[in-house]
XYZ file of C-alpha atoms in Angstrom:
759
model
C 4.828 -26.663 38.672
C 7.410 -24.530 37.028
C 7.685 -26.954 34.099
C 3.958 -26.958 33.547
C 3.911 -23.153 33.574
C 6.736 -23.115 31.059
C 4.805 -25.436 28.820
C 1.651 -23.252 29.054
C 3.798 -20.229 28.176
C 5.249 -21.954 25.090
C 1.782 -22.969 23.957
C 0.561 -19.448 24.457
C 3.348 -18.165 22.343
C 2.766 -20.625 19.631
C -1.070 -19.678 19.595
C -0.104 -16.022 19.207
C 2.339 -16.896 16.245
C -0.566 -18.860 14.665
C -2.880 -15.911 15.258
C -0.471 -13.658 13.452
C -0.180 -16.101 10.570
C -4.045 -16.159 10.451
C -4.107 -12.393 10.148
C -1.581 -12.441 7.318
C -3.618 -14.819 5.218
C -7.060 -13.570 5.982
C -8.990 -10.814 3.964
C -6.659 -11.468 1.004
C -9.059 -9.610 -1.306
C -9.427 -6.518 0.815
C -9.656 -4.291 -2.188
C -12.536 -6.236 -3.668
C -10.743 -6.629 -6.958
C -10.106 -2.833 -7.344
C -6.721 -1.189 -8.174
C -5.886 0.778 -4.890
C -2.167 0.383 -4.495
C -0.074 1.869 -7.375
C 3.101 -0.246 -6.646
C 0.905 -3.337 -6.463
C -1.000 -2.906 -9.648
C 2.094 -1.652 -11.378
C 3.957 -4.789 -10.461
C 0.860 -7.006 -11.260
C 0.547 -5.497 -14.717
C 4.284 -5.984 -15.371
C 4.362 -9.596 -14.174
C 1.203 -10.318 -16.093
C 2.914 -9.291 -19.374
C 6.047 -11.385 -18.579
C 6.676 -15.148 -18.882
C 9.322 -17.636 -17.982
C 11.987 -18.282 -20.592
C 12.043 -21.559 -22.308
C 15.882 -22.084 -21.834
C 18.632 -20.924 -19.655
C 20.241 -19.150 -22.676
C 17.064 -17.148 -23.172
C 16.840 -16.456 -19.411
C 20.202 -14.690 -19.394
C 19.770 -13.063 -22.942
C 18.411 -9.819 -21.547
C 17.895 -8.212 -24.913
C 15.011 -10.622 -25.735
C 14.269 -12.465 -22.558
C 10.520 -12.664 -21.796
C 11.180 -12.345 -18.087
C 12.879 -8.974 -18.476
C 10.521 -5.963 -18.222
C 12.951 -3.739 -20.150
C 13.214 -2.737 -23.675
C 14.044 -5.451 -26.214
C 16.894 -5.125 -28.802
C 18.083 -6.801 -31.891
C 21.595 -8.414 -32.191
C 22.913 -4.878 -33.313
C 21.726 -3.199 -30.186
C 18.847 -1.410 -31.903
C 15.572 -1.088 -29.947
C 12.804 -3.407 -31.066
C 9.743 -4.154 -28.751
C 9.296 -1.952 -25.694
C 9.210 -3.808 -22.415
C 6.089 -3.752 -20.157
C 7.984 -1.524 -17.569
C 10.992 0.219 -18.993
C 11.460 2.073 -15.707
C 11.250 -0.947 -13.405
C 12.680 -0.004 -9.980
C 11.978 -3.363 -8.155
C 14.513 -6.142 -8.212
C 13.891 -9.019 -10.587
C 14.038 -11.880 -8.112
C 10.445 -11.396 -6.653
C 9.118 -10.954 -10.150
C 10.721 -14.316 -11.209
C 9.342 -16.049 -8.196
C 5.853 -14.724 -8.503
C 5.685 -15.306 -12.270
C 6.986 -18.980 -11.766
C 4.342 -19.533 -9.057
C 1.701 -18.084 -11.342
C 2.694 -20.402 -14.234
C 2.884 -23.426 -12.033
C -0.515 -22.826 -10.480
C -2.226 -21.381 -13.634
C -2.832 -17.986 -11.937
C -1.526 -15.926 -14.836
C -4.565 -13.731 -15.129
C -4.404 -10.141 -13.707
C -6.709 -10.632 -10.743
C -5.672 -14.150 -10.027
C -1.992 -13.254 -10.163
C -2.395 -10.300 -7.792
C -4.276 -12.394 -5.244
C -1.784 -15.192 -5.493
C 1.105 -12.569 -5.213
C -0.413 -11.305 -1.957
C -0.390 -14.805 -0.565
C 3.171 -15.253 -1.554
C 3.982 -11.909 0.262
C 2.237 -13.358 3.310
C 4.147 -16.580 3.053
C 7.499 -14.712 2.707
C 6.639 -12.967 6.084
C 5.629 -16.250 7.684
C 8.893 -17.628 6.680
C 10.508 -14.606 8.414
C 8.830 -15.647 11.535
C 10.324 -19.123 11.313
C 13.768 -17.840 10.635
C 13.744 -15.310 13.417
C 12.649 -18.151 15.673
C 15.588 -20.084 14.592
C 17.954 -17.086 15.065
C 16.593 -16.562 18.591
C 16.932 -20.257 19.441
C 20.465 -20.293 18.357
C 21.582 -17.020 20.076
C 19.355 -16.982 23.246
C 17.477 -20.285 23.627
C 14.268 -21.734 22.328
C 11.847 -19.611 24.425
C 13.520 -16.464 23.152
C 13.063 -17.568 19.674
C 9.316 -18.285 20.292
C 8.827 -14.873 22.036
C 10.713 -13.059 19.179
C 8.517 -14.820 16.637
C 5.318 -13.949 18.627
C 6.308 -10.365 18.799
C 7.100 -10.305 15.094
C 3.826 -12.224 14.303
C 1.875 -9.400 16.016
C 3.706 -6.501 14.278
C 1.064 -4.581 12.383
C 3.317 -3.359 9.673
C 4.323 -6.928 8.754
C 0.615 -7.912 8.724
C -0.229 -4.934 6.484
C 2.437 -5.565 4.018
C 1.417 -9.234 3.792
C -1.775 -7.939 2.185
C 0.054 -6.216 -0.613
C 1.771 -7.826 -3.646
C 4.968 -5.924 -3.433
C 8.752 -6.735 -2.984
C 9.001 -5.568 0.604
C 8.312 -8.871 2.447
C 10.546 -10.795 0.097
C 13.386 -8.520 0.858
C 12.775 -8.680 4.644
C 12.819 -12.594 4.339
C 16.133 -12.712 2.574
C 17.656 -10.231 5.111
C 16.387 -12.288 8.037
C 17.849 -15.442 6.447
C 21.108 -13.770 5.947
C 21.229 -12.593 9.528
C 20.564 -16.135 10.675
C 23.480 -17.455 8.594
C 25.740 -14.785 10.013
C 24.557 -15.501 13.509
C 25.495 -19.060 13.014
C 29.138 -18.076 12.657
C 29.165 -16.517 16.051
C 30.504 -18.843 18.839
C 28.791 -18.223 22.090
C 30.649 -18.839 25.327
C 28.908 -22.175 26.106
C 29.600 -23.616 22.629
C 32.214 -26.233 21.807
C 35.067 -24.699 19.747
C 35.353 -27.154 16.731
C 32.864 -26.222 14.029
C 32.884 -25.106 10.446
C 31.570 -21.736 9.406
C 32.302 -21.997 5.713
C 28.816 -23.219 4.773
C 27.198 -20.395 6.792
C 29.316 -17.825 4.980
C 28.366 -19.311 1.640
C 24.574 -19.336 2.583
C 24.938 -15.730 3.758
C 26.223 -14.987 0.241
C 23.164 -16.611 -1.388
C 20.714 -14.721 0.653
C 22.567 -11.421 0.350
C 22.519 -11.912 -3.433
C 18.750 -12.547 -3.326
C 18.196 -9.494 -1.040
C 20.074 -7.205 -3.445
C 18.210 -8.793 -6.335
C 15.017 -7.819 -4.542
C 15.880 -4.289 -3.465
C 19.267 -2.972 -4.317
C 19.582 -0.699 -1.232
C 19.782 -3.943 0.848
C 23.465 -4.165 -0.241
C 24.245 -2.611 3.242
C 23.454 -5.985 4.613
C 26.951 -7.057 3.565
C 28.297 -5.207 6.497
C 26.845 -7.902 8.811
C 29.098 -10.630 7.543
C 32.137 -8.421 7.785
C 31.212 -7.779 11.457
C 30.817 -11.502 11.874
C 34.322 -12.098 10.540
C 35.662 -9.463 12.986
C 33.950 -11.325 15.815
C 35.553 -14.580 14.791
C 39.008 -12.888 14.744
C 38.295 -11.613 18.227
C 37.236 -15.171 19.232
C 40.231 -16.807 17.806
C 42.650 -14.306 19.268
C 40.944 -13.863 22.541
C 40.695 -10.137 21.848
C 44.355 -9.746 22.580
C 46.467 -10.518 19.431
C 44.683 -8.358 16.685
C 48.056 -8.360 14.701
C 48.142 -12.056 14.233
C 48.165 -12.737 10.426
C 46.394 -16.226 10.365
C 43.014 -15.045 11.706
C 42.935 -12.123 9.274
C 43.902 -14.245 6.281
C 41.146 -16.752 7.332
C 38.622 -13.907 7.530
C 39.624 -12.603 4.255
C 39.149 -15.949 2.620
C 35.787 -16.330 4.171
C 34.620 -12.885 3.143
C 35.911 -13.517 -0.348
C 34.036 -16.778 -0.506
C 30.790 -15.097 0.686
C 31.221 -12.221 -1.803
C 31.703 -14.635 -4.596
C 28.664 -16.683 -3.757
C 26.757 -13.398 -3.418
C 27.815 -12.087 -6.823
C 26.899 -15.446 -8.477
C 23.546 -15.496 -6.821
C 22.897 -11.844 -7.891
C 23.810 -12.816 -11.418
C 21.386 -15.704 -11.308
C 18.504 -13.849 -9.671
C 18.865 -10.477 -11.433
C 19.758 -11.305 -15.079
C 18.219 -8.127 -16.335
C 21.097 -6.120 -14.786
C 23.435 -7.148 -17.508
C 23.259 -6.834 -21.244
C 25.866 -6.970 -24.000
C 25.824 -3.849 -26.249
C 25.785 -6.069 -29.312
C 25.013 -9.736 -29.897
C 23.628 -12.040 -27.214
C 23.981 -11.821 -23.404
C 25.232 -14.906 -21.664
C 25.815 -15.734 -18.037
C 29.430 -14.575 -18.315
C 28.376 -11.087 -19.672
C 29.192 -8.543 -16.931
C 28.389 -5.431 -19.005
C 25.685 -3.486 -17.077
C 22.336 -2.967 -18.845
C 21.967 0.847 -19.551
C 18.193 0.522 -19.070
C 18.765 -0.837 -15.568
C 21.349 1.768 -14.627
C 18.968 4.506 -15.758
C 16.171 3.116 -13.710
C 18.327 2.807 -10.662
C 19.422 6.453 -11.233
C 15.846 7.621 -11.348
C 15.064 5.591 -8.164
C 18.119 7.029 -6.423
C 17.161 10.600 -7.369
C 13.636 10.143 -6.057
C 14.859 8.721 -2.810
C 16.993 11.910 -2.480
C 13.994 14.241 -3.337
C 15.278 14.955 -6.834
C 12.714 15.065 -9.618
C 10.346 12.996 -7.319
C 7.281 14.909 -8.573
C 3.938 15.109 -6.579
C 4.406 11.755 -4.895
C 7.582 13.075 -3.227
C 6.040 16.147 -1.785
C 4.740 14.442 1.326
C 8.434 14.076 2.569
C 8.958 17.820 2.647
C 10.341 18.922 6.103
C 10.062 15.382 7.658
C 12.432 15.055 10.620
C 15.029 12.455 9.991
C 15.317 9.587 12.538
C 12.433 11.048 14.627
C 9.705 10.755 12.011
C 10.304 7.129 11.108
C 10.912 6.210 14.736
C 7.582 7.680 15.698
C 5.774 5.855 12.843
C 7.385 2.566 13.738
C 6.673 2.798 17.467
C 3.114 4.074 17.382
C 1.772 2.518 14.143
C 4.039 -0.037 12.635
C 4.371 -1.989 15.918
C 2.022 -0.368 18.389
C 3.176 1.502 21.431
C 3.918 -1.537 23.828
C 5.974 -3.583 21.255
C 7.504 -0.436 19.666
C 8.894 0.742 22.962
C 10.025 -2.645 23.946
C 12.038 -3.287 20.778
C 13.908 -0.046 21.235
C 14.632 -0.848 24.875
C 15.879 -4.089 23.635
C 18.350 -2.403 21.309
C 19.421 -0.058 23.993
C 19.919 -3.059 26.343
C 21.853 -4.991 23.803
C 24.201 -1.946 23.127
C 24.792 -1.683 26.873
C 25.556 -5.307 27.245
C 28.044 -5.123 24.388
C 29.764 -1.929 25.697
C 30.144 -3.505 29.186
C 31.211 -6.893 27.683
C 28.584 -8.772 29.870
C 28.400 -12.489 29.436
C 27.003 -13.521 26.082
C 27.572 -10.035 24.532
C 28.807 -11.686 21.341
C 25.357 -12.851 20.517
C 23.955 -9.265 20.576
C 26.433 -7.729 18.214
C 25.066 -8.848 14.799
C 21.348 -8.238 15.444
C 21.945 -5.009 17.290
C 24.411 -3.645 14.708
C 22.225 -4.617 11.760
C 19.096 -3.043 13.301
C 20.880 0.159 14.350
C 22.841 0.617 11.138
C 19.997 -0.080 8.854
C 17.647 2.270 10.721
C 20.209 5.055 10.695
C 20.751 4.424 6.909
C 17.143 4.555 5.962
C 16.090 7.050 8.633
C 18.379 9.780 7.203
C 17.122 9.354 3.515
C 14.766 11.761 2.043
C 12.150 9.125 1.696
C 11.604 7.418 5.102
C 8.637 5.200 4.332
C 7.659 2.697 7.017
C 7.795 -0.205 4.703
C 11.513 0.460 3.989
C 12.230 -0.573 7.580
C 10.593 -3.983 7.324
C 14.002 -5.858 7.068
C 14.691 -4.931 10.717
C 11.374 -5.604 12.288
C 12.040 -9.401 13.106
C 15.518 -8.343 14.382
C 14.218 -5.635 16.751
C 11.633 -8.123 18.002
C 14.413 -10.571 18.687
C 16.236 -8.054 20.739
C 13.053 -7.198 22.763
C 12.597 -10.866 23.538
C 16.180 -11.309 24.476
C 16.049 -8.413 26.895
C 12.984 -9.525 28.684
C 14.047 -13.144 29.050
C 17.566 -12.276 30.143
C 16.118 -9.784 32.655
C 13.671 -12.536 33.907
C 16.524 -15.227 34.266
C 18.909 -12.845 36.037
C 16.250 -11.841 38.551
C 15.309 -15.418 39.053
C 19.049 -16.431 39.530
C 19.429 -13.580 42.111
C 16.103 -14.544 43.852
C 14.814 -10.997 43.390
C 11.422 -11.810 42.120
C 10.433 -12.185 38.462
C 6.993 -10.529 38.531
C 8.088 -7.249 36.758
C 9.718 -8.668 33.689
C 6.959 -11.276 33.427
C 4.341 -8.598 33.726
C 6.151 -6.367 31.186
C 6.343 -9.263 28.676
C 2.568 -9.886 29.194
C 1.747 -6.059 28.566
C 3.759 -6.124 25.405
C 2.092 -9.396 24.128
C -1.453 -8.319 25.240
C -0.908 -4.785 23.848
C 0.387 -5.984 20.575
C -2.525 -8.465 20.279
C -5.001 -5.614 20.942
C -3.502 -3.344 18.411
C -3.478 -6.049 15.801
C -7.082 -6.997 16.370
C -8.130 -3.384 16.493
C -6.345 -2.546 13.245
C -7.701 -5.626 11.565
C -11.267 -4.753 12.588
C -10.914 -1.215 11.300
C -9.160 -1.923 8.076
C -9.874 -5.436 6.924
C -12.954 -6.737 8.669
C -15.089 -4.089 6.968
C -14.978 -2.907 3.370
C -12.115 -0.595 2.381
C -12.905 3.167 2.781
C -12.744 3.644 -0.919
C -15.033 0.613 -1.519
C -17.564 2.067 0.906
C -17.204 5.437 -0.849
C -17.847 3.681 -4.268
C -20.930 2.005 -2.960
C -22.199 5.210 -1.476
C -21.812 6.905 -4.853
C -23.741 4.114 -6.579
C -26.507 4.633 -4.148
C -26.555 8.374 -3.821
C -25.078 9.979 -6.973
C -27.766 9.528 -9.647
C -26.731 7.686 -12.741
C -28.399 8.586 -16.104
C -31.282 6.271 -15.035
C -31.555 5.321 -11.305
C -34.065 2.824 -9.988
C -35.481 3.613 -6.647
C -36.178 0.357 -4.602
C -37.741 -0.457 -1.285
C -36.163 -3.372 0.582
C -37.455 -4.184 4.124
C -38.565 -0.662 4.621
C -35.215 0.755 3.494
C -34.850 2.812 0.291
C -32.038 1.624 -1.988
C -30.976 2.477 -5.504
C -29.744 0.513 -8.516
C -27.905 2.555 -11.326
C -28.494 1.839 -14.883
C -26.136 2.864 -17.654
C -26.850 5.028 -20.536
C -24.570 6.925 -22.951
C -23.922 10.533 -22.241
C -26.344 12.970 -23.919
C -28.785 10.188 -24.592
C -31.352 11.518 -27.024
C -34.908 10.108 -26.779
C -37.404 10.513 -29.497
C -41.086 9.803 -29.800
C -41.833 6.341 -31.035
C -38.126 5.247 -30.446
C -37.136 3.489 -27.292
C -33.788 3.353 -25.490
C -33.441 -0.233 -24.158
C -31.259 -1.375 -21.161
C -31.141 -4.751 -19.676
C -30.432 -5.144 -15.893
C -30.415 -7.767 -13.256
C -32.043 -7.122 -9.813
C -29.402 -7.153 -7.113
C -31.968 -7.936 -4.342
C -35.562 -8.871 -3.972
C -37.290 -5.613 -3.474
C -40.098 -3.408 -4.522
C -39.594 -1.002 -7.492
C -41.073 2.401 -6.359
C -39.490 5.088 -8.496
C -37.030 6.366 -11.037
C -34.463 9.260 -10.863
C -32.755 10.852 -13.852
C -29.536 12.729 -13.589
C -30.109 15.674 -15.916
C -33.131 15.908 -18.153
C -33.908 18.548 -20.721
C -35.631 19.216 -24.026
C -33.677 18.897 -27.271
C -32.361 22.370 -28.295
C -34.278 23.690 -31.429
C -37.307 21.538 -30.628
C -40.481 22.287 -28.935
C -40.239 21.880 -25.014
C -40.878 18.158 -24.062
C -43.292 17.589 -21.287
C -42.075 14.242 -20.009
C -40.316 10.947 -20.965
C -42.150 7.654 -20.870
C -40.453 4.734 -19.147
C -41.714 1.241 -18.725
C -40.245 -1.965 -17.042
C -40.706 -5.403 -18.673
C -39.481 -8.928 -17.952
C -39.160 -9.754 -21.647
C -36.736 -8.317 -24.147
C -39.485 -7.293 -26.626
C -41.161 -5.218 -23.914
C -44.532 -6.896 -24.427
C -45.071 -7.864 -20.789
C -45.168 -4.464 -18.892
C -44.630 -4.785 -15.216
C -44.759 -0.988 -14.443
C -44.563 2.331 -16.234
C -44.315 6.067 -15.530
C -43.857 9.494 -16.904
C -40.828 11.381 -15.838
C -41.371 15.173 -16.164
C -38.885 17.238 -18.119
C -37.893 20.238 -16.127
C -37.745 23.674 -17.654
C -34.318 24.882 -18.609
C -32.610 26.762 -15.749
C -29.123 27.823 -14.990
C -27.662 24.408 -15.875
C -27.760 23.952 -19.688
C -27.695 20.131 -19.075
C -31.098 20.283 -17.477
C -32.167 19.559 -14.049
C -32.540 16.235 -11.948
C -36.051 14.684 -12.180
C -37.915 11.782 -10.781
C -41.224 9.960 -10.878
C -43.069 7.160 -9.045
C -43.644 3.689 -10.307
C -46.706 1.806 -9.183
C -45.176 -0.687 -6.669
C -43.897 -3.859 -8.318
C -41.841 -6.693 -6.887
C -38.316 -7.433 -8.439
C -36.691 -10.725 -7.712
C -32.982 -10.999 -6.962
C -31.073 -12.431 -9.860
C -33.904 -11.948 -12.286
C -33.277 -10.098 -15.549
C -35.501 -7.180 -16.451
C -35.668 -4.536 -19.232
C -36.255 -0.963 -19.206
C -37.417 1.016 -22.169
C -37.371 4.831 -22.294
C -38.658 7.148 -25.001
C -39.810 10.776 -25.495
C -43.645 11.086 -25.161
C -44.242 14.185 -27.214
C -40.982 16.063 -28.287
C -37.361 15.062 -28.185
C -35.588 15.060 -24.864
C -32.026 14.487 -23.582
C -30.535 12.741 -20.577
C -27.060 13.817 -19.409
C -24.798 12.339 -16.868
C -23.599 13.767 -13.499
C -19.971 15.015 -13.644
C -17.548 13.805 -10.881
C -14.251 15.616 -10.407
C -11.461 13.612 -8.866
C -7.925 14.566 -8.095
C -5.016 14.028 -10.349
C -2.196 11.664 -8.920
C -4.804 9.673 -7.052
C -7.211 6.802 -7.595
C -10.372 8.029 -9.146
C -13.634 7.172 -7.368
C -15.895 5.330 -7.792
C -13.708 2.349 -8.755
C -14.825 -0.521 -10.982
C -16.893 -2.637 -8.571
C -19.846 -5.044 -8.420
C -19.641 -5.538 -12.107
C -19.986 -1.857 -12.834
C -17.742 0.360 -14.992
C -18.826 3.609 -13.420
C -17.157 6.062 -15.727
C -18.112 3.963 -18.739
C -21.615 3.445 -17.778
C -22.854 6.098 -15.306
C -20.883 9.198 -14.880
C -18.542 11.689 -16.747
C -15.139 12.312 -14.973
C -12.910 15.297 -14.942
C -9.532 15.915 -13.238
C -8.700 18.518 -10.611
C -5.022 19.001 -11.364
C -4.217 20.169 -7.857
C -0.536 19.218 -8.163
C 0.118 21.771 -10.909
C 2.111 24.710 -9.828
C -0.171 27.490 -8.854
C -0.192 29.558 -12.030
C -2.807 31.232 -14.260
C -3.549 28.000 -16.137
C -4.318 26.305 -12.866
C -6.623 29.253 -11.788
C -8.621 28.774 -14.943
C -8.782 24.991 -14.391
C -10.329 25.563 -10.957
C -12.880 28.017 -12.285
C -13.851 25.866 -15.188
C -13.952 22.574 -13.430
C -15.869 23.869 -10.410
C -18.480 25.048 -12.824
C -18.670 21.745 -14.666
C -18.584 19.408 -11.659
C -21.747 18.129 -9.748
C -19.540 16.343 -7.237
C -15.975 16.927 -6.016
C -14.203 13.905 -4.625
C -10.939 13.854 -2.575
C -10.015 10.157 -2.911
C -7.438 10.394 -0.134
C -5.358 12.926 1.819
C -2.665 12.664 -0.883
C -3.416 16.062 -2.308
C -4.772 18.142 0.501
C -2.056 17.266 3.057
C 0.866 17.350 0.628
C 0.294 20.760 -0.707
C -0.039 22.064 2.797
C 3.577 21.275 3.291
C 4.581 23.642 0.537
C 2.708 26.849 1.214
C 4.939 29.000 -1.076
C 4.412 26.660 -4.012
C 0.683 26.160 -3.445
C -0.785 29.462 -1.928
C -3.864 29.300 -4.165
C -4.473 25.632 -3.686
C -4.307 25.928 0.110
C -7.118 28.654 -0.018
C -9.085 26.340 -2.506
C -9.075 23.510 0.134
C -10.049 25.903 2.939
C -12.877 27.365 1.010
C -13.992 23.911 -0.212
C -14.199 22.655 3.336
C -15.976 25.673 4.831
C -18.642 25.680 2.073
C -17.845 29.082 0.585
C -17.257 27.614 -2.988
C -20.788 26.383 -3.159
C -20.079 22.735 -2.346
C -21.294 20.867 0.732
C -19.515 17.845 2.328
C -22.141 15.068 1.899
C -20.085 12.034 2.844
C -16.821 11.295 4.589
C -15.043 7.896 5.080
C -12.242 7.021 7.485
C -11.253 3.814 9.447
C -10.106 4.652 12.928
C -9.203 1.917 15.320
C -11.992 1.543 17.854
C -12.157 0.104 21.300
C -15.634 0.632 22.607
C -16.109 4.418 22.793
C -12.328 5.033 22.267
C -11.154 5.910 18.820
C -7.627 6.062 17.669
C -6.887 7.686 14.342
C -3.468 6.663 12.764
C -4.445 8.985 9.979
C -4.619 12.130 12.169
C -2.476 11.022 14.972
C -5.289 11.813 17.442
C -7.652 10.007 19.801
C -11.378 10.801 20.641
C -14.221 9.446 22.820
C -17.682 8.610 21.664
C -17.174 9.442 17.979
C -14.398 9.113 15.235
C -11.801 11.911 15.416
C -12.225 14.873 13.088
C -9.974 14.811 10.051
C -8.017 18.058 9.861
C -7.608 20.175 6.760
C -3.796 20.590 7.389
C -2.147 17.727 9.205
C 1.477 18.437 10.364
C 0.938 16.325 13.421
C 4.260 14.457 14.154
C 2.153 11.582 15.714
C 0.128 11.081 12.465
C 1.100 7.970 10.375
C 2.801 8.617 7.132
C 0.701 8.656 3.959
C 1.565 5.213 2.682
C 0.470 3.463 5.937
C -3.181 4.629 5.471
C -3.536 5.512 1.794
C -3.815 2.048 0.323
C -5.979 0.040 2.606
C -7.865 2.773 4.676
C -7.541 6.149 3.007
C -9.859 9.028 4.095
C -12.417 10.088 1.478
C -14.293 13.337 1.164
C -17.302 13.715 -1.175
C -18.704 17.221 -1.933
C -22.028 18.038 -3.668
C -22.751 21.325 -5.592
C -25.464 23.395 -4.011
C -28.310 24.997 -5.825
C -26.983 28.381 -4.925
C -23.532 27.784 -6.648
C -22.490 30.987 -8.331
C -19.707 30.635 -11.025
C -19.174 34.423 -10.925
C -18.582 34.314 -7.223
C -16.238 31.394 -7.569
C -14.289 33.243 -10.407
C -13.920 36.327 -8.162
C -12.684 34.295 -5.355
C -9.867 32.629 -7.395
C -9.014 35.864 -9.179
C -8.337 37.415 -5.744
C -5.758 34.738 -4.648
C -2.045 34.905 -5.038
C -0.144 32.648 -7.362
C 3.172 30.799 -7.019
C 5.911 33.420 -7.252
C 3.793 36.421 -6.440
C 5.368 38.877 -4.087
C 3.892 38.740 -0.528
């Protein structure tokens, strides 16, 4: 009976691991082809411009190597061709791996390479699951390995990062591999003494070199093998004769061997780090590439909050250790697993301190997890993804704690229900959090994709077809150049394909006016035909030209078509001309925020700012000075719609009230409607369980309806920006009211303090 139960438990754990793998590889094109992740599209653009060298000599010759993203040079050290990314901060090893896979599979185009890169990122994380299973099996037994892999498989942060083509999962894999190699050097009490650790030290050096060639700050991983060497000295001397020379000499030789292998691996995997000042660079060239050093200095400064610019403002006044801990526990892992892994780390530390049986097996995973968390948790930038290298390790400690607790209670005949129940709660809670997150974020269109499609439907293009489909009114935008002039007897022609089978019922025009200096036009004539010559007219109408009002671009206008059926996939032609006197059609103006992704994005075959709308930038991250005041006044007067594509601007400036006093008041007035704009659409993606909503964005819960998104969010429980902004960012869309008064808006801004004004 006990054996059957154990088999069922193992099968359940395997099923959960497979579920986690399924979630990693599913919904790969979550962005619908749009560029929504700056690191991802920056890396994609760089790798697309690179190619594998044709020879090893070219591979190492950084000054002209086609796999190096940096500036190219002639043999005298003079710059020639700029590289695709002369400020590359990522390591080169993931770039080489992704580019090699792209060339082998023929996925070298931008979109294809990005999707393949996401799959490789997911694969790297799946390999981490396998490695943590092997580590757990070696240190604690097969079931501990399975439970650790199941916990790690259900960690939301690992699943999310598997959907991004970035270097993070690669770095986590190499760290997990290195930890496994280090763990294999530890001799546990029930192991036979004779064994060789030299191969494991060498393999540790390989994976350490790869880790550092992925992210340079992973060099701290080297401390793990030093600790492993100290454990071996303790094992050899029995913890009593620390002054014995032979064990220390052996440890020194082992560490020197690992270090040598690591340096060679780094040289192989990161060739761009080195460049001869003159002549060609070879494998033996150890002169640092100045371009690489400059990039690393920039990255180092940004990680310390120096010259980080607007992207770094979100880290203002974040609490070291506490902030990343809360984010990991609540959102990166989910509350049950998050608490369990830290209880596991505490348990392992206690076991080591008390020298309990098997304590040697806890030392390396516990030390690595604690040291790396303290290292990254005290940086200025404490992004959740930077802690990925210790996620599998923490899951291993949680699994070891629960199974050890279970075994000890079983041995003492004290009942095993409590540890079994707790393990079940952690597994079930983790599964529920993963499913809820996937349903909110990946099983429905991305919030920015939803916002884009809302814009296509509701923000009038120059020419906007009104359709009736199964009783529901929908719209299809048609492109036209800005300030399209229409004349009598001359037709503007645009071809379009019906997106669905529906009934054409009307036409909207964004802004329509008479041509200045001409007699007032009465209407424009529009007809729909199914032939390019316009001979077979299906429907036609006259769209009235409004009288000139307060907006010099004219006013919106519409007209009904006699109902006519359009067939999905069928090509049609629209012809527009002035009926009596010249008229002009102008576009709507959409204002997006600088340092953010402009909406609407390119989607469904549309290039919105090329075809439908004019865009302007709200430079909300400028320092609050007189230039910025005038920018606000002018842009608000010009814009028909204001779009906040994420919380990036509104929540970052609120952390710097002295630098952004005017901008904080701008956001307040925008949200309460006093600037003459109304909130007409809002998008978010809270996790939902029936009537219960959980907002990682705001750090709040609600019942029966999604939580309100606050104007200022300093809630310690809210997820950090990077966890939500790429795949489920909040979006606000505001529309200018008819009573918008530019004089009132100017007076409002002129009354506000600027940066540096005396209080």
